[in-house]
Amino acid sequence: MALNVKDSALYDAYEDVRDDKTPTNWAFFDFADGKPDRLRVAGTGSGGLSEFTDQLSPNVAGWGYVRMNMSNDEYSQRIKFVLIPWCGEDVGIMRKAKLSIQISDVKTFIRNYHIEVPASHIQEIQEDEIMTRLRRAGGANYDRQTSNY
């Protein structure tokens, strides 16, 4: 059964994260109570990756969308987006199995992101590691003296 992603609140939260004029820089989408095939907006915020990871728990599965500001120097500021498929370590086996199929439905409204960072432990979502991956995905490295990749 396909995941229901027709709720306009999903698209609104996604666009809010993408909009540079709003402070919102993350959204988390999980399953509506009692509706395992219906996605809902579980939370949004403006506190960055640390605030996003604070609301994750081991018994929850869903997808995060995070806006990150990447800069190699004081003159180059670029906005990058990260998709974080989250499957907490205590999520049931059937839910885990469905996540790999439902990601295609999620990607019908979360269309634009630079990298995907699947995680099941908070330790897998480290800002410095994500920034390194974003720099690698970006191609040219003009800040080689201070870069660690």
PDB file of C-alpha atoms in Angstrom:
ATOM      1  CA  MET A   1       0.000   0.000   0.000  1.00  0.00           C
ATOM      2  CA  ALA A   2       1.302   3.434  -0.956  1.00  0.00           C
ATOM      3  CA  LEU A   3       2.052   6.048   1.658  1.00  0.00           C
ATOM      4  CA  ASN A   4      -0.512   8.878   1.668  1.00  0.00           C
ATOM      5  CA  VAL A   5       1.403  12.132   1.136  1.00  0.00           C
ATOM      6  CA  LYS A   6      -1.504  14.255  -0.108  1.00  0.00           C
ATOM      7  CA  ASP A   7      -1.852  16.456   2.992  1.00  0.00           C
ATOM      8  CA  SER A   8      -1.073  20.067   2.049  1.00  0.00           C
ATOM      9  CA  ALA A   9       0.604  20.566   5.450  1.00  0.00           C
ATOM     10  CA  LEU A  10       3.430  18.289   4.240  1.00  0.00           C
ATOM     11  CA  TYR A  11       4.098  20.492   1.232  1.00  0.00           C
ATOM     12  CA  ASP A  12       3.776  23.656   3.323  1.00  0.00           C
ATOM     13  CA  ALA A  13       6.363  22.434   5.854  1.00  0.00           C
ATOM     14  CA  TYR A  14       8.727  21.388   3.048  1.00  0.00           C
ATOM     15  CA  GLU A  15       8.428  24.777   1.329  1.00  0.00           C
ATOM     16  CA  ASP A  16       8.845  26.582   4.660  1.00  0.00           C
ATOM     17  CA  VAL A  17      12.227  24.896   5.184  1.00  0.00           C
ATOM     18  CA  ARG A  18      13.257  25.778   1.623  1.00  0.00           C
ATOM     19  CA  ASP A  19      12.222  29.434   1.950  1.00  0.00           C
ATOM     20  CA  ASP A  20      15.206  31.647   2.834  1.00  0.00           C
ATOM     21  CA  LYS A  21      12.822  34.288   4.197  1.00  0.00           C
ATOM     22  CA  THR A  22      11.596  32.111   7.063  1.00  0.00           C
ATOM     23  CA  PRO A  23      13.605  31.032  10.116  1.00  0.00           C
ATOM     24  CA  THR A  24      12.359  27.429   9.806  1.00  0.00           C
ATOM     25  CA  ASN A  25      15.311  25.216   8.963  1.00  0.00           C
ATOM     26  CA  TRP A  26      14.056  21.704   9.638  1.00  0.00           C
ATOM     27  CA  ALA A  27      10.938  19.561   9.445  1.00  0.00           C
ATOM     28  CA  PHE A  28      10.249  15.998  10.527  1.00  0.00           C
ATOM     29  CA  PHE A  29       7.580  13.821   8.960  1.00  0.00           C
ATOM     30  CA  ASP A  30       6.331  10.644  10.602  1.00  0.00           C
ATOM     31  CA  PHE A  31       3.209   8.503  10.682  1.00  0.00           C
ATOM     32  CA  ALA A  32      -0.183   9.745  11.853  1.00  0.00           C
ATOM     33  CA  ASP A  33      -1.447   8.040  15.017  1.00  0.00           C
ATOM     34  CA  GLY A  34      -3.283   4.862  14.119  1.00  0.00           C
ATOM     35  CA  LYS A  35      -2.645   5.472  10.409  1.00  0.00           C
ATOM     36  CA  PRO A  36       0.549   3.646   9.446  1.00  0.00           C
ATOM     37  CA  ASP A  37       0.176   4.614   5.796  1.00  0.00           C
ATOM     38  CA  ARG A  38      -0.489   8.335   6.300  1.00  0.00           C
ATOM     39  CA  LEU A  39       2.345  10.814   6.690  1.00  0.00           C
ATOM     40  CA  ARG A  40       2.066  13.883   8.924  1.00  0.00           C
ATOM     41  CA  VAL A  41       4.215  16.810   9.971  1.00  0.00           C
ATOM     42  CA  ALA A  42       5.570  15.757  13.360  1.00  0.00           C
ATOM     43  CA  GLY A  43       7.556  18.923  13.948  1.00  0.00           C
ATOM     44  CA  THR A  44       9.341  21.941  12.529  1.00  0.00           C
ATOM     45  CA  GLY A  45      11.817  24.346  14.018  1.00  0.00           C
ATOM     46  CA  SER A  46      14.484  26.973  13.591  1.00  0.00           C
ATOM     47  CA  GLY A  47      17.159  25.571  15.914  1.00  0.00           C
ATOM     48  CA  GLY A  48      19.124  23.720  13.264  1.00  0.00           C
ATOM     49  CA  LEU A  49      20.398  20.178  13.261  1.00  0.00           C
ATOM     50  CA  SER A  50      20.827  20.001  17.050  1.00  0.00           C
ATOM     51  CA  GLU A  51      17.178  20.907  17.660  1.00  0.00           C
ATOM     52  CA  PHE A  52      16.124  18.432  14.984  1.00  0.00           C
ATOM     53  CA  THR A  53      18.048  15.556  16.590  1.00  0.00           C
ATOM     54  CA  ASP A  54      16.683  16.434  20.050  1.00  0.00           C
ATOM     55  CA  GLN A  55      13.199  15.412  18.970  1.00  0.00           C
ATOM     56  CA  LEU A  56      14.196  12.019  17.507  1.00  0.00           C
ATOM     57  CA  SER A  57      13.563   8.919  19.580  1.00  0.00           C
ATOM     58  CA  PRO A  58      14.452   5.209  19.300  1.00  0.00           C
ATOM     59  CA  ASN A  59      10.831   4.113  18.766  1.00  0.00           C
ATOM     60  CA  VAL A  60      10.026   6.526  15.899  1.00  0.00           C
ATOM     61  CA  ALA A  61      10.496   6.235  12.151  1.00  0.00           C
ATOM     62  CA  GLY A  62      10.160   9.045   9.649  1.00  0.00           C
ATOM     63  CA  TRP A  63      11.981  11.495   7.431  1.00  0.00           C
ATOM     64  CA  GLY A  64      13.738  14.709   8.300  1.00  0.00           C
ATOM     65  CA  TYR A  65      14.461  17.617   5.984  1.00  0.00           C
ATOM     66  CA  VAL A  66      17.127  20.071   7.137  1.00  0.00           C
ATOM     67  CA  ARG A  67      18.442  23.324   5.671  1.00  0.00           C
ATOM     68  CA  MET A  68      22.124  23.897   6.386  1.00  0.00           C
ATOM     69  CA  ASN A  69      24.330  26.894   5.697  1.00  0.00           C
ATOM     70  CA  MET A  70      27.612  25.823   4.159  1.00  0.00           C
ATOM     71  CA  SER A  71      30.538  28.162   3.716  1.00  0.00           C
ATOM     72  CA  ASN A  72      34.130  27.606   2.692  1.00  0.00           C
ATOM     73  CA  ASP A  73      35.114  31.151   3.598  1.00  0.00           C
ATOM     74  CA  GLU A  74      33.550  34.423   4.732  1.00  0.00           C
ATOM     75  CA  TYR A  75      32.438  35.295   1.193  1.00  0.00           C
ATOM     76  CA  SER A  76      30.779  32.111   0.011  1.00  0.00           C
ATOM     77  CA  GLN A  77      27.592  31.188   1.827  1.00  0.00           C
ATOM     78  CA  ARG A  78      25.508  28.420   0.267  1.00  0.00           C
ATOM     79  CA  ILE A  79      22.327  26.805   1.441  1.00  0.00           C
ATOM     80  CA  LYS A  80      22.217  23.014   1.221  1.00  0.00           C
ATOM     81  CA  PHE A  81      19.406  20.612   2.033  1.00  0.00           C
ATOM     82  CA  VAL A  82      19.729  17.220   3.692  1.00  0.00           C
ATOM     83  CA  LEU A  83      17.187  14.393   3.672  1.00  0.00           C
ATOM     84  CA  ILE A  84      17.456  12.249   6.798  1.00  0.00           C
ATOM     85  CA  PRO A  85      15.541   8.956   6.719  1.00  0.00           C
ATOM     86  CA  TRP A  86      15.258   8.119  10.431  1.00  0.00           C
ATOM     87  CA  CYS A  87      14.485   4.659  11.758  1.00  0.00           C
ATOM     88  CA  GLY A  88      15.027   4.426  15.493  1.00  0.00           C
ATOM     89  CA  GLU A  89      16.621   1.256  16.811  1.00  0.00           C
ATOM     90  CA  ASP A  90      13.406   0.182  18.622  1.00  0.00           C
ATOM     91  CA  VAL A  91      11.122   0.455  15.571  1.00  0.00           C
ATOM     92  CA  GLY A  92       9.289  -2.794  14.771  1.00  0.00           C
ATOM     93  CA  ILE A  93      10.509  -5.063  12.003  1.00  0.00           C
ATOM     94  CA  MET A  94       7.417  -4.561   9.803  1.00  0.00           C
ATOM     95  CA  ARG A  95       7.723  -0.763   9.996  1.00  0.00           C
ATOM     96  CA  LYS A  96      11.423  -1.024   9.091  1.00  0.00           C
ATOM     97  CA  ALA A  97      10.567  -3.162   6.083  1.00  0.00           C
ATOM     98  CA  LYS A  98       7.980  -0.663   4.826  1.00  0.00           C
ATOM     99  CA  LEU A  99      10.333   2.319   5.118  1.00  0.00           C
ATOM    100  CA  SER A 100      12.503   1.170   2.228  1.00  0.00           C
ATOM    101  CA  ILE A 101       9.460   1.149  -0.040  1.00  0.00           C
ATOM    102  CA  GLN A 102       7.777   4.288   1.332  1.00  0.00           C
ATOM    103  CA  ILE A 103      10.838   6.483   0.697  1.00  0.00           C
ATOM    104  CA  SER A 104       9.784   6.733  -2.953  1.00  0.00           C
ATOM    105  CA  ASP A 105       6.448   8.232  -1.883  1.00  0.00           C
ATOM    106  CA  VAL A 106       8.226  10.691   0.424  1.00  0.00           C
ATOM    107  CA  LYS A 107      10.459  11.774  -2.444  1.00  0.00           C
ATOM    108  CA  THR A 108       7.385  12.856  -4.420  1.00  0.00           C
ATOM    109  CA  PHE A 109       7.149  15.956  -2.224  1.00  0.00           C
ATOM    110  CA  ILE A 110      10.715  16.192  -0.846  1.00  0.00           C
ATOM    111  CA  ARG A 111      12.189  16.625  -4.284  1.00  0.00           C
ATOM    112  CA  ASN A 112      15.237  18.801  -3.709  1.00  0.00           C
ATOM    113  CA  TYR A 113      18.090  17.786  -1.445  1.00  0.00           C
ATOM    114  CA  HIS A 114      21.838  17.564  -1.812  1.00  0.00           C
ATOM    115  CA  ILE A 115      22.590  14.449   0.208  1.00  0.00           C
ATOM    116  CA  GLU A 116      20.706  11.698   2.000  1.00  0.00           C
ATOM    117  CA  VAL A 117      21.882  10.645   5.475  1.00  0.00           C
ATOM    118  CA  PRO A 118      20.048   7.516   6.675  1.00  0.00           C
ATOM    119  CA  ALA A 119      20.292   7.044  10.430  1.00  0.00           C
ATOM    120  CA  SER A 120      19.012   4.901  13.274  1.00  0.00           C
ATOM    121  CA  HIS A 121      21.195   6.360  16.066  1.00  0.00           C
ATOM    122  CA  ILE A 122      21.642  10.035  16.960  1.00  0.00           C
ATOM    123  CA  GLN A 123      25.418   9.535  16.739  1.00  0.00           C
ATOM    124  CA  GLU A 124      25.022   9.008  12.973  1.00  0.00           C
ATOM    125  CA  ILE A 125      23.771  12.587  12.575  1.00  0.00           C
ATOM    126  CA  GLN A 126      26.843  14.691  13.337  1.00  0.00           C
ATOM    127  CA  GLU A 127      26.991  18.206  11.895  1.00  0.00           C
ATOM    128  CA  ASP A 128      30.706  18.126  11.069  1.00  0.00           C
ATOM    129  CA  GLU A 129      30.373  14.830   9.188  1.00  0.00           C
ATOM    130  CA  ILE A 130      27.331  16.068   7.279  1.00  0.00           C
ATOM    131  CA  MET A 131      29.169  19.269   6.337  1.00  0.00           C
ATOM    132  CA  THR A 132      32.106  17.205   5.054  1.00  0.00           C
ATOM    133  CA  ARG A 133      29.737  15.104   2.948  1.00  0.00           C
ATOM    134  CA  LEU A 134      28.087  18.267   1.595  1.00  0.00           C
ATOM    135  CA  ARG A 135      31.480  19.684   0.615  1.00  0.00           C
ATOM    136  CA  ARG A 136      32.403  16.438  -1.129  1.00  0.00           C
ATOM    137  CA  ALA A 137      29.096  16.429  -2.979  1.00  0.00           C
ATOM    138  CA  GLY A 138      29.657  20.048  -3.984  1.00  0.00           C
ATOM    139  CA  GLY A 139      32.652  19.280  -6.152  1.00  0.00           C
ATOM    140  CA  ALA A 140      35.448  21.847  -6.193  1.00  0.00           C
ATOM    141  CA  ASN A 141      37.228  22.550  -2.920  1.00  0.00           C
ATOM    142  CA  TYR A 142      38.641  26.067  -2.825  1.00  0.00           C
ATOM    143  CA  ASP A 143      39.508  25.916   0.851  1.00  0.00           C
ATOM    144  CA  ARG A 144      41.977  23.017   0.807  1.00  0.00           C
ATOM    145  CA  GLN A 145      44.263  24.421   3.508  1.00  0.00           C
ATOM    146  CA  THR A 146      41.637  24.072   6.234  1.00  0.00           C
ATOM    147  CA  SER A 147      39.582  21.217   4.817  1.00  0.00           C
ATOM    148  CA  ASN A 148      39.787  17.710   6.228  1.00  0.00           C
ATOM    149  CA  TYR A 149      38.833  15.819   3.068  1.00  0.00           C
TER     150      TYR A 149
END
